[in-house]
XYZ file of C-alpha atoms in Angstrom:
771
model
C 40.306 41.991 -13.929
C 41.199 42.770 -10.400
C 44.377 40.657 -8.837
C 44.120 39.125 -5.699
C 46.866 40.359 -2.860
C 50.273 38.704 -2.824
C 50.905 35.739 -0.589
C 54.420 35.016 0.863
C 53.105 30.880 0.539
C 54.359 28.852 -2.363
C 51.100 27.424 -2.944
C 49.015 30.303 -2.230
C 47.712 33.270 -4.494
C 50.454 35.875 -5.333
C 51.112 37.817 -8.287
C 53.952 39.863 -10.211
C 57.237 39.200 -11.056
C 58.917 39.741 -7.441
C 59.356 37.818 -4.852
C 56.534 36.792 -3.425
C 56.160 33.171 -2.359
C 60.131 32.635 -3.291
C 63.553 34.015 -3.638
C 64.009 37.492 -4.879
C 64.308 37.783 -8.563
C 67.752 38.685 -10.171
C 68.352 41.680 -11.711
C 66.992 42.426 -15.299
C 69.855 41.900 -17.386
C 71.523 39.064 -15.788
C 71.439 35.616 -17.175
C 68.630 34.421 -15.107
C 65.518 35.925 -13.842
C 62.767 34.176 -11.938
C 59.589 35.272 -10.297
C 55.574 34.814 -9.949
C 53.279 36.082 -12.456
C 49.701 35.272 -13.453
C 49.107 33.093 -16.656
C 45.839 33.111 -18.377
C 44.897 29.240 -18.708
C 41.495 29.193 -20.087
C 37.894 30.818 -19.764
C 37.388 28.665 -16.816
C 40.051 29.182 -14.715
C 41.305 32.303 -15.643
C 44.726 33.593 -14.786
C 46.576 31.291 -12.671
C 49.375 31.957 -10.277
C 52.626 30.245 -11.805
C 56.674 30.704 -11.334
C 58.440 31.897 -14.310
C 62.106 31.187 -14.840
C 64.136 33.085 -17.625
C 67.153 31.585 -18.378
C 69.505 31.498 -21.605
C 66.792 33.168 -23.758
C 64.141 30.708 -22.924
C 60.971 31.716 -20.775
C 59.487 28.693 -18.726
C 56.643 28.292 -16.122
C 56.239 26.032 -13.155
C 53.066 25.752 -11.227
C 55.046 25.515 -7.723
C 59.112 26.452 -7.283
C 59.270 22.680 -6.289
C 58.270 21.642 -9.880
C 61.456 23.303 -11.333
C 63.476 19.771 -10.408
C 61.377 17.800 -12.767
C 57.934 19.304 -14.617
C 58.062 22.014 -16.951
C 54.892 23.203 -17.739
C 55.999 24.863 -20.790
C 58.573 26.750 -22.641
C 58.835 29.744 -24.923
C 61.976 30.673 -27.243
C 62.486 34.417 -26.886
C 65.163 34.594 -30.015
C 61.559 34.107 -32.430
C 58.746 35.672 -29.944
C 57.286 39.129 -30.086
C 56.673 40.873 -26.697
C 54.007 43.185 -26.407
C 52.241 44.969 -23.730
C 48.541 45.529 -23.501
C 48.123 47.594 -20.389
C 50.078 48.827 -17.192
C 50.447 45.030 -15.980
C 49.833 43.010 -18.785
C 52.552 41.077 -20.952
C 51.973 39.165 -24.206
C 54.656 36.692 -25.803
C 53.840 34.930 -29.069
C 55.840 32.821 -30.843
C 54.341 31.091 -34.010
C 51.199 29.613 -33.091
C 51.797 29.679 -29.039
C 51.008 32.713 -27.203
C 51.187 33.335 -23.422
C 48.962 35.666 -21.857
C 50.471 36.955 -18.518
C 49.959 39.797 -15.820
C 52.006 41.187 -13.167
C 50.861 42.483 -9.946
C 52.015 45.946 -10.694
C 53.088 48.511 -13.475
C 56.648 48.150 -11.645
C 56.839 44.632 -11.651
C 55.787 44.549 -15.233
C 58.339 46.751 -16.383
C 61.323 45.122 -14.769
C 60.076 41.780 -16.324
C 59.436 43.405 -19.829
C 63.291 44.644 -19.256
C 64.400 41.375 -18.538
C 62.619 39.875 -21.452
C 63.997 42.219 -24.009
C 67.266 42.058 -23.122
C 67.357 38.157 -23.079
C 65.422 38.416 -26.487
C 68.183 40.755 -27.883
C 70.992 38.417 -26.170
C 68.966 35.053 -27.651
C 69.127 36.737 -31.084
C 72.949 37.115 -30.977
C 73.426 33.650 -30.168
C 70.646 31.650 -32.110
C 72.429 30.215 -34.710
C 74.593 28.504 -31.979
C 71.230 26.724 -29.931
C 71.344 23.672 -32.370
C 72.600 20.452 -31.538
C 73.950 20.230 -35.064
C 77.331 20.021 -35.824
C 78.829 24.177 -36.336
C 80.357 23.393 -40.042
C 76.818 22.568 -40.898
C 74.996 25.874 -40.467
C 76.453 29.330 -40.696
C 76.566 31.684 -37.995
C 75.850 35.044 -37.339
C 78.471 37.970 -37.231
C 77.675 38.258 -33.553
C 78.395 35.005 -33.105
C 81.732 34.889 -34.772
C 82.915 37.590 -33.264
C 82.289 36.040 -29.643
C 83.827 33.109 -30.662
C 87.002 34.359 -32.633
C 87.550 37.076 -29.645
C 88.997 34.278 -27.325
C 90.544 32.149 -30.090
C 92.737 34.822 -31.436
C 93.586 35.760 -27.819
C 94.911 32.051 -27.169
C 96.567 32.292 -30.514
C 98.530 35.584 -29.499
C 99.575 33.861 -26.541
C 100.905 30.848 -28.107
C 102.819 33.091 -30.665
C 104.447 34.796 -27.479
C 105.235 31.330 -25.845
C 106.927 30.067 -29.085
C 108.971 33.744 -29.587
C 110.315 33.104 -25.815
C 111.111 29.998 -26.350
C 113.574 30.711 -29.617
C 115.021 33.661 -27.431
C 115.530 31.149 -24.435
C 117.140 28.803 -26.918
C 119.243 31.262 -28.264
C 120.635 33.037 -25.250
C 121.189 29.525 -23.437
C 123.291 28.521 -26.355
C 125.593 31.524 -25.777
C 125.736 31.203 -22.676
C 127.157 27.496 -22.927
C 129.547 28.730 -25.129
C 130.336 31.257 -22.589
C 130.754 29.002 -19.841
C 132.786 26.402 -21.937
C 135.295 29.652 -22.888
C 135.427 30.139 -18.882
C 136.649 26.778 -18.205
C 139.438 26.470 -21.171
C 140.479 29.751 -19.371
C 144.406 29.224 -17.594
C 145.557 32.934 -17.359
C 143.817 34.925 -14.844
C 144.360 38.477 -16.777
C 141.345 37.490 -19.232
C 139.145 36.039 -16.439
C 137.315 39.576 -15.917
C 136.248 40.291 -19.561
C 134.816 36.488 -19.599
C 133.109 36.567 -16.593
C 131.456 39.750 -17.642
C 130.325 38.416 -20.534
C 128.942 35.560 -18.758
C 127.109 37.588 -16.420
C 125.554 39.634 -19.162
C 124.262 36.924 -21.041
C 122.797 35.227 -17.770
C 120.928 38.207 -17.192
C 119.314 38.268 -20.649
C 118.422 34.939 -20.224
C 116.820 35.406 -16.853
C 114.936 38.435 -18.402
C 113.495 36.259 -21.412
C 112.698 33.350 -18.822
C 110.800 35.542 -16.886
C 108.865 36.965 -19.918
C 108.005 33.252 -20.877
C 106.813 32.706 -17.480
C 104.350 35.639 -17.377
C 103.068 34.733 -20.870
C 102.378 31.347 -19.413
C 100.343 32.536 -16.465
C 98.293 34.681 -18.754
C 97.811 31.966 -21.322
C 96.874 29.338 -18.056
C 94.403 32.245 -16.551
C 92.536 33.013 -19.920
C 92.375 29.137 -20.423
C 91.136 28.659 -17.332
C 88.416 30.976 -17.353
C 87.007 30.227 -20.732
C 87.143 26.058 -19.543
C 84.997 27.029 -16.612
C 82.496 29.030 -18.779
C 82.631 26.079 -21.383
C 82.211 23.360 -18.872
C 79.309 25.500 -17.270
C 77.483 25.629 -20.827
C 78.039 22.036 -21.513
C 76.976 20.768 -18.332
C 73.743 22.979 -18.387
C 73.147 21.531 -22.023
C 74.110 18.093 -20.923
C 71.216 18.502 -17.691
C 68.435 19.761 -20.120
C 69.166 16.891 -22.634
C 68.553 14.224 -19.824
C 65.653 16.070 -18.331
C 63.790 16.687 -21.720
C 64.411 12.826 -22.314
C 63.299 11.537 -18.903
C 60.080 13.502 -19.796
C 60.171 12.068 -23.305
C 60.275 8.746 -21.770
C 57.762 9.138 -19.510
C 55.248 10.407 -22.307
C 56.481 7.502 -24.621
C 55.577 4.985 -21.623
C 51.981 6.396 -20.941
C 51.180 6.218 -24.447
C 52.032 2.572 -24.761
C 50.045 1.778 -21.539
C 47.187 4.026 -23.002
C 47.517 2.073 -26.327
C 47.255 -1.326 -24.409
C 44.447 -0.474 -22.365
C 42.305 0.763 -25.474
C 43.376 -2.375 -27.211
C 42.245 -4.448 -24.202
C 38.783 -2.810 -24.046
C 37.572 -1.791 -27.758
C 33.807 -1.469 -26.598
C 34.377 1.491 -24.346
C 37.382 2.968 -26.495
C 34.722 2.926 -29.204
C 32.024 4.589 -27.003
C 34.500 7.323 -25.823
C 35.576 7.892 -29.286
C 31.755 8.504 -30.348
C 30.895 10.639 -27.315
C 34.182 12.829 -27.985
C 33.701 13.585 -31.507
C 29.844 14.219 -30.995
C 30.590 16.494 -28.431
C 33.559 18.774 -29.627
C 32.882 18.055 -33.650
C 34.989 19.851 -36.290
C 37.059 21.332 -33.542
C 38.338 18.405 -32.023
C 39.455 16.731 -35.063
C 41.439 19.948 -35.829
C 42.801 20.073 -32.316
C 43.845 16.589 -31.455
C 44.087 15.813 -27.947
C 43.605 19.017 -25.871
C 42.286 20.049 -22.288
C 43.458 22.855 -19.858
C 47.374 22.650 -18.796
C 46.364 22.439 -15.364
C 44.921 18.875 -16.343
C 48.325 17.764 -17.386
C 47.704 18.771 -21.051
C 46.983 22.434 -22.284
C 44.994 24.959 -23.660
C 46.137 27.124 -26.728
C 45.622 30.655 -25.574
C 43.109 32.767 -27.472
C 43.943 34.533 -30.644
C 43.484 38.358 -30.171
C 45.416 39.339 -33.719
C 42.085 38.835 -35.572
C 42.295 40.241 -39.201
C 42.208 43.766 -39.619
C 39.414 44.451 -41.627
C 35.903 43.271 -41.812
C 33.597 42.771 -44.707
C 30.069 43.905 -44.810
C 28.223 41.848 -48.295
C 26.406 44.742 -50.401
C 23.088 44.059 -52.053
C 24.150 42.673 -55.861
C 21.213 44.216 -57.643
C 22.222 47.523 -56.489
C 25.850 47.098 -57.780
C 25.890 45.945 -61.423
C 29.371 45.509 -62.733
C 30.375 45.533 -66.180
C 33.737 44.971 -68.501
C 35.599 42.429 -65.607
C 37.525 39.621 -67.147
C 37.521 37.857 -63.842
C 35.114 35.412 -64.979
C 33.378 31.931 -63.957
C 33.436 30.439 -60.396
C 36.135 28.249 -60.458
C 35.853 24.743 -58.701
C 38.819 23.292 -59.761
C 37.744 22.947 -63.230
C 38.596 24.628 -66.271
C 35.170 24.181 -67.871
C 33.851 26.381 -65.414
C 35.495 29.231 -66.885
C 32.718 31.650 -68.778
C 34.283 35.081 -69.980
C 30.357 36.380 -70.203
C 29.365 35.270 -66.698
C 30.762 38.104 -64.370
C 32.453 36.401 -61.047
C 31.332 38.928 -58.561
C 27.782 39.916 -59.603
C 26.390 36.335 -58.991
C 25.633 34.987 -55.549
C 24.879 31.432 -56.761
C 27.980 29.251 -55.516
C 27.940 26.162 -57.921
C 28.915 22.929 -56.434
C 31.570 20.214 -57.084
C 30.543 18.530 -60.375
C 31.816 14.873 -60.588
C 30.511 14.471 -64.383
C 32.819 17.585 -64.877
C 36.059 15.945 -63.211
C 35.013 12.554 -65.208
C 35.111 14.941 -68.613
C 38.571 16.112 -67.458
C 40.292 12.634 -67.320
C 43.369 12.468 -69.136
C 44.048 10.797 -72.480
C 46.296 8.207 -71.412
C 44.787 6.068 -68.691
C 46.753 6.792 -65.089
C 46.711 4.673 -62.086
C 44.005 4.857 -59.685
C 45.138 3.292 -56.395
C 48.158 1.488 -54.977
C 49.020 -1.402 -52.563
C 47.233 -0.494 -49.144
C 49.540 0.907 -46.450
C 50.578 -1.969 -44.316
C 50.143 -1.832 -40.331
C 53.983 -2.061 -39.090
C 54.368 -1.472 -35.237
C 57.617 0.925 -34.432
C 59.588 1.526 -31.432
C 59.080 5.285 -31.486
C 61.235 6.492 -28.412
C 64.175 4.495 -29.449
C 64.098 6.949 -32.544
C 62.903 10.044 -30.915
C 65.346 10.280 -27.941
C 68.131 11.308 -30.208
C 66.093 13.721 -32.524
C 65.579 16.129 -30.063
C 66.759 19.838 -31.277
C 68.297 18.139 -34.651
C 67.171 18.868 -38.409
C 64.775 16.366 -39.942
C 67.212 16.171 -42.957
C 70.212 15.068 -40.424
C 68.276 12.260 -38.730
C 68.174 8.659 -40.367
C 64.841 7.756 -40.055
C 63.157 4.338 -40.836
C 60.367 4.320 -44.075
C 57.727 3.822 -41.554
C 57.598 7.359 -40.931
C 57.705 7.953 -44.663
C 55.211 8.300 -47.472
C 55.994 6.540 -50.772
C 57.141 9.857 -52.499
C 59.770 12.080 -52.777
C 60.337 15.609 -51.701
C 60.678 16.335 -55.225
C 57.026 14.824 -55.899
C 55.824 16.570 -53.264
C 56.978 19.746 -55.033
C 55.467 19.084 -58.088
C 52.010 17.934 -56.527
C 51.868 21.989 -56.062
C 50.461 21.978 -59.589
C 47.553 19.808 -58.760
C 45.429 22.963 -59.198
C 47.375 24.430 -62.105
C 43.860 25.397 -64.009
C 44.029 28.804 -61.712
C 46.780 29.690 -63.514
C 45.441 29.216 -66.859
C 42.257 31.059 -65.753
C 44.609 33.805 -64.786
C 46.026 34.163 -68.105
C 42.909 35.591 -69.293
C 42.528 38.544 -66.870
C 43.355 41.582 -68.338
C 43.133 43.153 -65.014
C 46.794 42.604 -62.860
C 44.519 42.823 -59.697
C 41.831 40.214 -61.084
C 44.810 38.205 -62.013
C 46.340 38.510 -58.688
C 43.143 36.948 -57.261
C 43.846 33.670 -59.031
C 47.422 33.727 -58.171
C 46.596 33.941 -54.429
C 44.102 31.445 -54.397
C 46.737 29.108 -56.658
C 49.445 29.917 -53.537
C 46.973 28.962 -51.194
C 45.799 25.479 -52.922
C 49.067 24.011 -52.497
C 48.465 23.612 -48.717
C 45.153 21.491 -49.314
C 46.945 18.065 -49.835
C 48.798 18.413 -46.241
C 45.588 18.198 -44.058
C 45.889 14.780 -43.825
C 49.250 14.011 -44.887
C 51.178 13.600 -41.984
C 53.901 11.307 -43.301
C 57.270 12.561 -44.185
C 58.317 12.414 -48.045
C 61.801 10.439 -48.917
C 64.702 12.835 -48.528
C 65.881 13.050 -52.358
C 69.457 12.085 -53.052
C 72.026 14.592 -54.611
C 71.426 14.803 -58.358
C 67.818 12.904 -58.087
C 65.323 14.189 -60.413
C 61.444 13.924 -61.044
C 59.893 15.298 -64.357
C 56.010 15.464 -65.102
C 55.421 15.453 -68.408
C 51.554 16.551 -69.384
C 52.530 18.665 -72.031
C 50.100 16.709 -74.277
C 46.871 16.226 -71.662
C 47.230 19.498 -68.990
C 49.282 21.954 -71.187
C 52.571 21.683 -68.579
C 55.829 20.063 -68.196
C 57.761 20.114 -64.926
C 61.225 19.299 -63.782
C 62.579 19.068 -60.384
C 66.069 18.327 -59.568
C 67.942 17.885 -56.065
C 70.843 20.695 -56.472
C 72.298 20.526 -53.107
C 72.665 18.146 -50.152
C 73.913 20.175 -47.067
C 71.715 22.441 -46.733
C 69.146 20.295 -48.951
C 67.713 22.188 -51.968
C 65.538 21.490 -55.038
C 65.057 23.466 -57.838
C 62.021 23.763 -59.773
C 60.953 24.534 -63.077
C 57.620 24.486 -65.194
C 56.295 25.613 -68.644
C 52.915 25.848 -69.436
C 51.904 26.034 -73.282
C 48.880 28.047 -72.023
C 50.962 31.114 -71.428
C 52.866 30.748 -67.994
C 56.079 29.605 -66.571
C 56.786 29.082 -62.730
C 59.867 28.450 -61.348
C 61.544 27.973 -57.601
C 64.402 26.891 -55.352
C 63.136 25.587 -51.928
C 65.318 24.615 -48.865
C 63.654 22.817 -46.073
C 64.657 23.552 -42.549
C 62.973 21.491 -40.251
C 63.325 21.198 -36.178
C 62.056 18.448 -33.906
C 60.695 20.002 -30.345
C 59.381 17.181 -28.922
C 55.857 18.042 -28.824
C 55.956 19.334 -32.389
C 57.962 19.441 -35.490
C 57.902 22.923 -37.365
C 58.728 22.988 -41.364
C 60.159 26.131 -42.728
C 60.394 26.379 -46.343
C 62.663 28.563 -47.567
C 62.825 30.299 -50.900
C 60.770 32.437 -53.281
C 58.531 31.314 -55.864
C 58.432 32.758 -59.209
C 55.372 32.949 -61.617
C 55.812 34.917 -65.159
C 52.730 35.218 -67.636
C 54.427 35.333 -70.885
C 51.876 37.850 -72.589
C 51.743 40.289 -69.892
C 54.844 39.816 -68.581
C 53.423 40.194 -64.876
C 56.048 38.759 -62.374
C 54.841 37.474 -59.297
C 56.728 36.392 -56.107
C 55.721 34.712 -52.795
C 57.089 32.639 -50.033
C 55.863 29.592 -48.193
C 54.629 29.692 -44.701
C 55.475 27.395 -41.744
C 53.692 24.187 -41.385
C 53.750 22.567 -38.145
C 53.239 19.179 -37.138
C 51.540 18.766 -33.493
C 51.329 15.750 -31.162
C 54.661 14.149 -32.239
C 54.662 11.742 -29.216
C 51.398 11.240 -27.880
C 48.266 11.916 -29.626
C 46.925 11.855 -33.100
C 49.267 13.673 -35.281
C 47.619 17.011 -36.979
C 49.163 19.612 -39.385
C 48.568 23.479 -39.263
C 49.856 26.064 -41.143
C 50.571 29.501 -40.193
C 51.794 32.905 -41.158
C 51.676 35.368 -43.824
C 52.304 35.470 -47.386
C 52.831 38.543 -49.525
C 52.388 38.228 -53.220
C 53.920 40.805 -55.246
C 53.964 41.732 -59.090
C 56.875 43.225 -59.597
C 55.730 44.421 -62.886
C 52.305 46.559 -61.468
C 53.222 46.580 -57.825
C 50.412 44.963 -56.987
C 50.151 43.287 -53.866
C 48.048 40.719 -51.817
C 48.749 40.198 -48.172
C 47.548 36.694 -47.193
C 47.353 35.586 -43.425
C 47.416 32.034 -42.399
C 45.646 31.819 -38.874
C 47.072 29.486 -36.341
C 44.988 26.955 -34.894
C 43.565 28.385 -31.595
C 41.650 26.428 -28.882
C 39.190 29.409 -27.836
C 38.952 31.551 -31.469
C 35.383 31.640 -33.271
C 36.882 31.517 -36.356
C 36.662 28.576 -38.530
C 39.695 26.338 -38.495
C 42.538 26.426 -40.716
C 41.140 30.136 -41.850
C 43.125 32.301 -44.572
C 42.169 35.943 -45.201
C 43.663 38.538 -47.540
C 43.157 41.988 -49.136
C 44.613 42.359 -53.067
C 45.524 45.979 -53.399
C 47.111 48.128 -56.248
C 50.397 49.874 -56.587
C 49.027 52.951 -54.644
C 47.800 50.790 -51.916
C 44.008 51.013 -52.722
C 42.501 47.487 -51.892
C 40.547 45.924 -54.495
C 39.461 42.454 -53.462
C 39.109 40.721 -50.580
C 40.340 37.083 -50.371
C 38.455 34.531 -47.716
C 38.402 30.619 -46.888
C 40.374 27.857 -45.659
C 43.399 26.099 -46.999
C 42.145 22.854 -46.569
C 38.921 23.393 -48.891
C 38.418 26.712 -50.575
C 39.097 30.253 -51.423
C 36.732 32.845 -52.412
C 37.123 36.399 -53.583
C 34.582 39.288 -53.326
C 35.166 42.713 -54.849
C 35.540 46.091 -52.955
C 33.091 48.508 -53.538
C 33.343 50.931 -50.460
C 36.094 50.946 -47.603
C 36.192 52.847 -44.364
C 37.815 53.074 -40.741
C 35.640 51.314 -37.999
C 36.151 51.549 -34.276
C 39.143 51.044 -32.575
C 39.007 47.580 -30.627
C 40.408 47.254 -27.160
C 43.941 46.556 -28.461
C 44.506 49.744 -29.882
C 43.998 48.682 -33.416
C 41.675 50.492 -36.034
C 39.883 47.940 -38.382
C 38.969 48.723 -41.735
C 35.445 47.951 -42.909
C 35.093 46.536 -46.279
C 31.655 46.720 -48.009
C 31.832 43.991 -50.800
C 29.993 42.333 -53.449
C 28.807 38.564 -52.806
C 31.633 36.405 -52.663
C 32.644 33.911 -55.690
C 34.578 30.894 -55.218
C 37.858 30.711 -57.317
C 39.402 27.328 -55.739
C 37.654 24.538 -54.308
C 39.514 21.181 -53.301
C 38.785 18.198 -54.976
C 37.481 15.113 -53.038
C 39.428 12.379 -52.136
C 39.716 9.112 -53.918
C 37.835 6.126 -52.250
C 39.883 4.366 -49.827
C 42.086 7.252 -49.441
C 42.731 6.497 -45.886
C 44.690 3.675 -46.665
C 46.569 5.253 -49.518
C 48.108 7.640 -47.459
C 45.315 9.786 -48.264
C 46.959 10.582 -51.751
C 44.888 12.558 -53.952
C 44.346 11.486 -57.579
C 47.265 13.432 -58.969
C 49.433 12.111 -56.106
C 48.389 8.395 -56.711
C 49.876 8.958 -60.494
C 52.984 10.760 -59.726
C 55.076 7.650 -58.780
C 53.689 5.718 -61.414
C 55.899 3.358 -63.126
C 56.846 5.577 -66.858
C 59.065 4.912 -69.435
C 62.177 6.892 -71.129
C 62.714 8.857 -67.676
C 66.018 9.900 -66.798
C 67.704 6.876 -64.717
C 67.923 9.739 -61.491
C 63.891 10.450 -61.866
C 62.511 9.514 -58.773
C 60.409 6.661 -60.111
C 63.316 4.534 -60.334
C 64.538 4.880 -56.735
C 64.406 1.438 -55.547
C 63.591 1.698 -51.775
C 60.640 3.820 -52.648
C 59.194 1.276 -54.730
C 59.770 -0.933 -52.291
C 57.763 0.886 -49.621
C 54.815 1.513 -52.043
C 54.749 -2.327 -52.851
C 54.523 -2.730 -48.974
C 57.785 -4.481 -48.481
C 59.157 -2.147 -46.077
C 62.091 -4.199 -44.642
C 63.516 -4.600 -47.387
C 62.795 -0.852 -48.243
C 64.624 0.046 -44.836
C 67.791 -1.869 -46.053
C 67.776 -0.444 -49.415
C 67.566 2.930 -47.931
C 70.268 2.415 -45.426
C 72.362 1.494 -48.826
C 71.796 4.426 -50.891
C 72.560 6.651 -48.152
C 75.904 5.192 -47.335
C 76.890 5.443 -51.240
C 75.873 8.694 -50.809
C 77.888 9.447 -47.980
C 80.686 7.655 -49.889
C 80.371 9.846 -52.508
C 80.594 13.290 -50.506
C 83.626 11.908 -48.809
C 85.206 11.406 -52.077
C 84.748 14.680 -53.154
C 85.656 16.366 -49.930
C 88.828 14.525 -50.406
C 89.304 16.180 -53.890
C 88.427 19.655 -52.405
C 91.247 19.025 -49.983
C 93.541 17.423 -52.671
C 92.958 20.361 -55.042
C 93.587 22.893 -52.362
C 96.854 21.466 -51.620
C 97.981 21.884 -54.952
C 96.617 25.429 -55.048
C 93.863 24.507 -57.449
C 89.946 25.688 -57.904
C 87.581 22.897 -56.669
C 84.355 23.717 -58.256
C 82.504 21.265 -56.169
C 78.937 19.607 -57.071
C 77.501 21.024 -60.423
C 73.898 20.741 -61.047
C 72.846 18.624 -63.852
C 69.877 20.679 -65.525
C 70.111 23.746 -63.499
C 72.524 26.427 -62.748
C 72.966 29.263 -60.163
C 72.478 32.955 -61.340
C 71.739 36.128 -59.771
C 67.806 36.893 -59.708
C 66.949 39.921 -61.504
C 63.659 40.884 -59.435
C 64.578 39.981 -55.789
C 68.539 39.932 -56.283
C 68.861 36.359 -54.482
C 71.195 33.653 -56.126
C 68.949 30.989 -57.230
C 69.175 28.025 -59.243
C 67.280 28.437 -62.715
C 66.566 25.569 -65.438
C 69.653 25.883 -68.112
C 67.870 23.559 -70.520
C 68.651 20.215 -72.211
C 66.828 17.944 -70.135
C 63.740 17.539 -72.715
C 66.022 17.660 -75.479
C 68.096 14.662 -73.618
C 65.069 12.586 -73.480
C 63.972 12.764 -76.912
C 67.437 11.424 -77.736
C 67.710 9.354 -74.848
C 71.216 10.533 -74.288
C 71.659 10.543 -70.390
C 75.455 10.522 -70.527
C 75.492 13.250 -67.951
C 73.632 11.528 -65.402
C 75.309 10.074 -62.245
C 74.858 6.827 -60.629
C 72.942 7.339 -57.750
C 70.785 4.283 -57.282
């Protein structure tokens, strides 16, 4: 696109990162860099001129320079951003699901901005762990952060030692001088006065030299303290201003939200008509996006996604490509009965639909509950809670149960096993690449329960456990335990008599940023098949909850999953495409390729993380034409896709039961003989499920205070042991132990045994009193 000429008027059209319409930009490498750039807004308005400010590792933009005092249109954190250059004038900044497409007026201005952005990114990465509002003792800092912090502290400590040494010398020489003066006063005979006076002069000289040294040391100490004090005061003042500005913005949004709600309640006919028109016009895109419009109309569009998958699939005629000898058989709709070894999964293009009769045949032998009490409609003052949550970890914020669902994080972790039959089918695969397809489908299926589940699960108490014993009904038994409180970590172990074992230790890191909440699961998931010894390892992607303050909550998954078979070295790369308003792809899209140890692609995975996953066998691959971005796409010729996994339909009345699936409805069902630390016995969670939320909030506060008291006692014991020179082991998990994983080399909590034996004997002596 041809850019318009630069203008010196603040509201006029102009370009570049230079001083058009404003003060000159600071040189690259300084703490602040400002200037005008063109930002892509939407297909209607194209590139629009915006004032950009780069400061403290954050790139913010405004419509005009005057807006800097009150309204920021958007901010991107450079510490986790990717900086790319499309052509001589374009810059692309991407950070998770957010992408800024920028255009400078000239190549020189573009290069100045790129240099400033790269320098700011490098500095932001070094200081990233110090940007959180949390206390420093909760989160470890990087080596560079530690060196920058310890440098001034060592200098101050050294000056203090100099002062202490000088003080001792002054006291010593002062006492000697006093003794000499006393002796001089007692002298009566003049002949001895000369030597004594000489001694007094020598000691007075030493005293003066030492005093001067102390004065100089004091001056150095004062100068150093003042310089660092000014720096820390500037940083503190900046943080306070940022916090106040953010609080004012959120408060304004909350007030607007309340007025909109009152207006909707006052005109129900208009609200319903508007909703009908909106849903008809925007369809499924609006339901996935929530509320969206151009950022120039007070809200924002997501930029177009240009990092499309690096491959294209072309379906071949199945009549000319017959295949035999495959053990990946039967289209899995989530039902074990669909497995048929005589029907090749890649030969038939007919997709079998969800069979309700098959689902009924799979009802467990033990009758499980099919509903829970309806969710009550409680009002909540959102602003009073949210204004103190900016920048903090979700696990460190005292939240009322109004934000929760009546399940704990341990139960949500167990819910990943809802489509365990995919692993039962994978056991029967002789080919490791075919087995990888089912493992990949299983890894995606765990996200299907999150599409409507915007509520937060209960944070487990330290030592809390959860068992799911379905050995007789479904062939597996699962055990979870909360093994750490700060940072919160849960260990999980699943054994299946049908030939597989799964284990993991997951730590949830979460950040609330005003408009959205990012949830980052940390830790690897291990899956091993008993007969073949195939050992698969993968990690979860980032979940983002949008419209936290204003609008309808919706969840998106974004990132990449790499599944590795550490025995055969097969790999599967899965990409979860973040939602984009302008993308022509279906929302919640997942694509991937299964390749062997030599890098040869065998299967293409495609689908959505909320509905289904399909698998297509690759017959031929070739390199396609190079795209405008310079990326060469691979063209795969495949057989017709076959469905490996499809999501179960939700139960009736699910919208009033927290959108729980059939399995989720049974997770908190009371059960006998479980451990006294089991999540089913947690009183606040049980009260919430019964609809008694006020009582649940009181009980939740009691349990959290009880846990804090235990933690304080443990810290006191650690201090006492340290003073006595003894070792203090700290908290020891009940049923898990920390070991170095032989495959990944990471320290992970693995099941050490004993739980199911203790259950058989009903011997729970090792269980603490946490409820």
